[in-house]
Amino acid sequence: MANMSLKKNEMPVQNSEIRSKNFGEVALGYTEEQAIDEAKRCLQCKNKPCTKGCPVQIDIPAFIAEVAEGNFEEAYKIITKSSSLPAVCGRVCPQETQCEAKCVRGIKGEPVAIGRLERYVADRHNAKEQAEVEKPVANGHKVAVIGSGPSGLACAGDLAKKGYDVTIFEALHIAGGVLSYGIPEFRLPKSIVQKEIDGLKELGVKIETNTVVGKTVSVDELMDEYGFESVFIGSGAGLPRFMNIKGENLNGVYSANEFLTRINLMKAYKSDSSTPVQTGKRAVIVGGGNVAMDAARCARRMGAEVYIVYRRTENELPARAEEIEHAKEEGIIFKFLTNPVEIKADEKGWVKSIVCQEQRLSEPDASGRARPVPVPDAFFEIEADSVIMSIGTSPNPLIKSTTEGLETQKWGGIIADEKGLTSKDGVYAGGDAVTGAATVILAMGAGKTSAQAIDEYIQNK
Ligand code: FAD
Ligand code: SF4
Ligand code: SF4
């Protein structure tokens, strides 16, 4: 019988007092009973509005119908026809602006919890003993993938399944891109990311870590000297932006990317880690996106009192609603209509305080959001031991500057058509390297589209 409850089945979570002191996953996942009950809220709409809201067009009503019947493996097969990272996307997709935003149950109540159901199905599948992967028959063609984030992993996986000899070149010593170095363990356990990477290796994908393309080897060398017939660039947008205010180079000031890399990739929160990270008694995070929430919640778990300063109001915060809610529950203090103007040093050159200026909102700017305007003479100081800048990132110019004929936008994004083809023959690009900072599902979708285009390019050569 249909479940006509106006509310989603709640997700069990770790108690906020306990979780703000550990790095274990916050959301614990549905039980089988909760998943089936939630699936019964779906009305099986014929025109599938939810599917239209999913960037990779998962057949959502079809997989949910299988969940409602307890056919979880069937549900998994339907999801993975369109998505190669369901355990990841079920956790981190901004469902409230994508699939769930279009769900008709959301008109008079809460939408069906599509992301939670996707996560349940994927986790249940992953917990089972996996059948040995059948190695695809090699087709004798070599493709290079630069970067091992969701775009690179998806591209490499689809090409490997078609028999290509694929090598991923990754600058860092661990694969996974933002999934490994950015999104914290408490939102996305690293064992899930590792499982995806192991799956690719079983398909025959080679991963060369510690290889910075543009320094260790160039795109042109990969194609002209090493025999790669096509290259996919999925190098992300990992170059942090700063405010260019006085004191930004002091000890104790981090970019959010550096701070999160130290914590997630280098495990700086563990007592036996050789990588230091210093938040001190009070950390101030500048910014209001998902990255700012992740940095703030990590700093909290390192034992600091944490402030988030954001120049607009709560209504304009770009972070996901769930992340803001979780951050508040964990005791993070928000200072809205506040913009830093200077970071002050103590006598040893470490952060002592951050000087801020009050803001008021004016008419909308180019982004459509109300523009913050400084209030004259309204300055105040927050004492701080560390400051974490989280005001955005852009693509690193290294690959562009070392690749003959590769064109980019002024802000650094690689120019590519809808299939990912760049200005250079045989070179494709996708994910954040093309769009600027976006989402996991969009990056994954771009990787899959380019894999298809690369296959056509090589087969028609
Ligand atoms: P990335 O994941 O950035 O991977 C690029 C890889 O390329 C990296 O491993 C990098 O080391 C490597 N690389 C770069 N240059 C080179 C080079 N020259 N040679 C070799 N390798 C290179 N999205 C969501 O949907 N939901 C979320 O909740 C969410 N939270 C986020 C939290 C944080 C902290 C961050 C930073 C991002 C978050 N995002 C989230 C955004 C999302 O993670 C990205 O949009 C997505 O990872 C982009 O994938 P990508 O494959 O394009 O690049
Ligand atoms: Fe929704 Fe993301 Fe799953 Fe698509 S991939 S159905 S947007 S959670
Ligand atoms: Fe089910 Fe909502 Fe999709 Fe309708 S819109 S099929 S109710 S998930």
Coordinates of N, CA and C in Angstrom, one line a residue, residues 8 55 75 90 125 128 133 153 166 172 177 238 242 251 255 300 307 320 336 345 361 364-365 370 378 413 427 454-455:
K8 N 9.6 12.7 4.8 CA 10.5 11.6 4.5 C 10.8 10.8 5.7
P55 N 21.1 15.0 -13.3 CA 22.0 15.3 -14.4 C 22.4 14.1 -15.3
A75 N 17.3 -3.0 -8.4 CA 17.4 -1.5 -8.3 C 18.8 -1.1 -8.6
G90 N 24.6 9.1 -3.8 CA 23.5 9.0 -2.8 C 23.9 9.8 -1.6
H125 N 24.5 -3.4 -2.0 CA 25.2 -4.1 -3.0 C 26.7 -4.3 -2.7
K128 N 27.9 -6.9 -0.2 CA 27.9 -8.4 -0.6 C 29.2 -8.8 -1.2
V133 N 35.4 -9.7 -11.4 CA 35.1 -8.9 -12.6 C 35.7 -9.6 -13.8
L153 N 37.6 9.1 -13.2 CA 37.3 7.8 -12.8 C 36.2 7.2 -13.7
V166 N 43.8 1.8 -20.5 CA 43.7 3.2 -19.9 C 44.7 3.4 -18.8
L172 N 48.5 13.7 -7.1 CA 48.7 13.4 -5.7 C 49.1 11.9 -5.5
G177 N 40.7 12.3 -6.3 CA 40.4 13.7 -6.4 C 39.7 14.3 -5.2
G238 N 41.4 23.0 -8.6 CA 41.9 23.0 -7.2 C 42.8 24.2 -6.8
F242 N 42.2 33.7 -3.0 CA 42.4 34.5 -1.7 C 41.8 35.8 -1.8
N251 N 51.4 32.8 9.5 CA 51.3 31.4 10.0 C 49.9 31.2 10.6
S255 N 44.4 27.9 3.0 CA 43.3 27.8 2.1 C 42.5 26.5 2.5
R300 N 36.2 21.9 13.9 CA 35.4 21.6 15.2 C 35.9 20.3 15.8
Y307 N 34.1 29.7 14.1 CA 33.2 30.8 13.5 C 33.2 30.6 12.0
R320 N 24.8 23.3 1.0 CA 23.6 22.4 1.1 C 22.9 22.6 2.5
F336 N 26.9 36.4 10.1 CA 26.4 36.8 8.8 C 26.7 38.3 8.6
A345 N 48.6 39.8 13.4 CA 49.6 38.8 13.9 C 49.9 39.1 15.3
L361 N 22.8 44.4 2.7 CA 22.6 43.9 1.4 C 22.0 44.9 0.5
P364 N 20.6 43.0 -6.4 CA 21.3 41.8 -6.8 C 22.5 42.1 -7.8
D365 N 23.6 41.2 -7.7 CA 24.7 41.4 -8.6 C 24.6 40.4 -9.7
A370 N 21.7 39.1 -3.7 CA 21.8 40.5 -3.2 C 23.3 40.8 -2.9
A378 N 32.0 50.5 10.4 CA 31.4 49.4 11.3 C 32.4 48.2 11.3
G413 N 39.0 28.0 -17.2 CA 38.3 26.8 -17.6 C 38.7 26.4 -19.0
V427 N 42.0 15.5 -27.9 CA 42.1 15.9 -26.4 C 40.7 16.3 -26.0
I454 N 35.4 9.7 -27.1 CA 36.7 9.2 -27.4 C 36.6 7.9 -28.1
D455 N 35.7 7.1 -27.7 CA 35.5 5.8 -28.4 C 35.2 6.0 -29.9

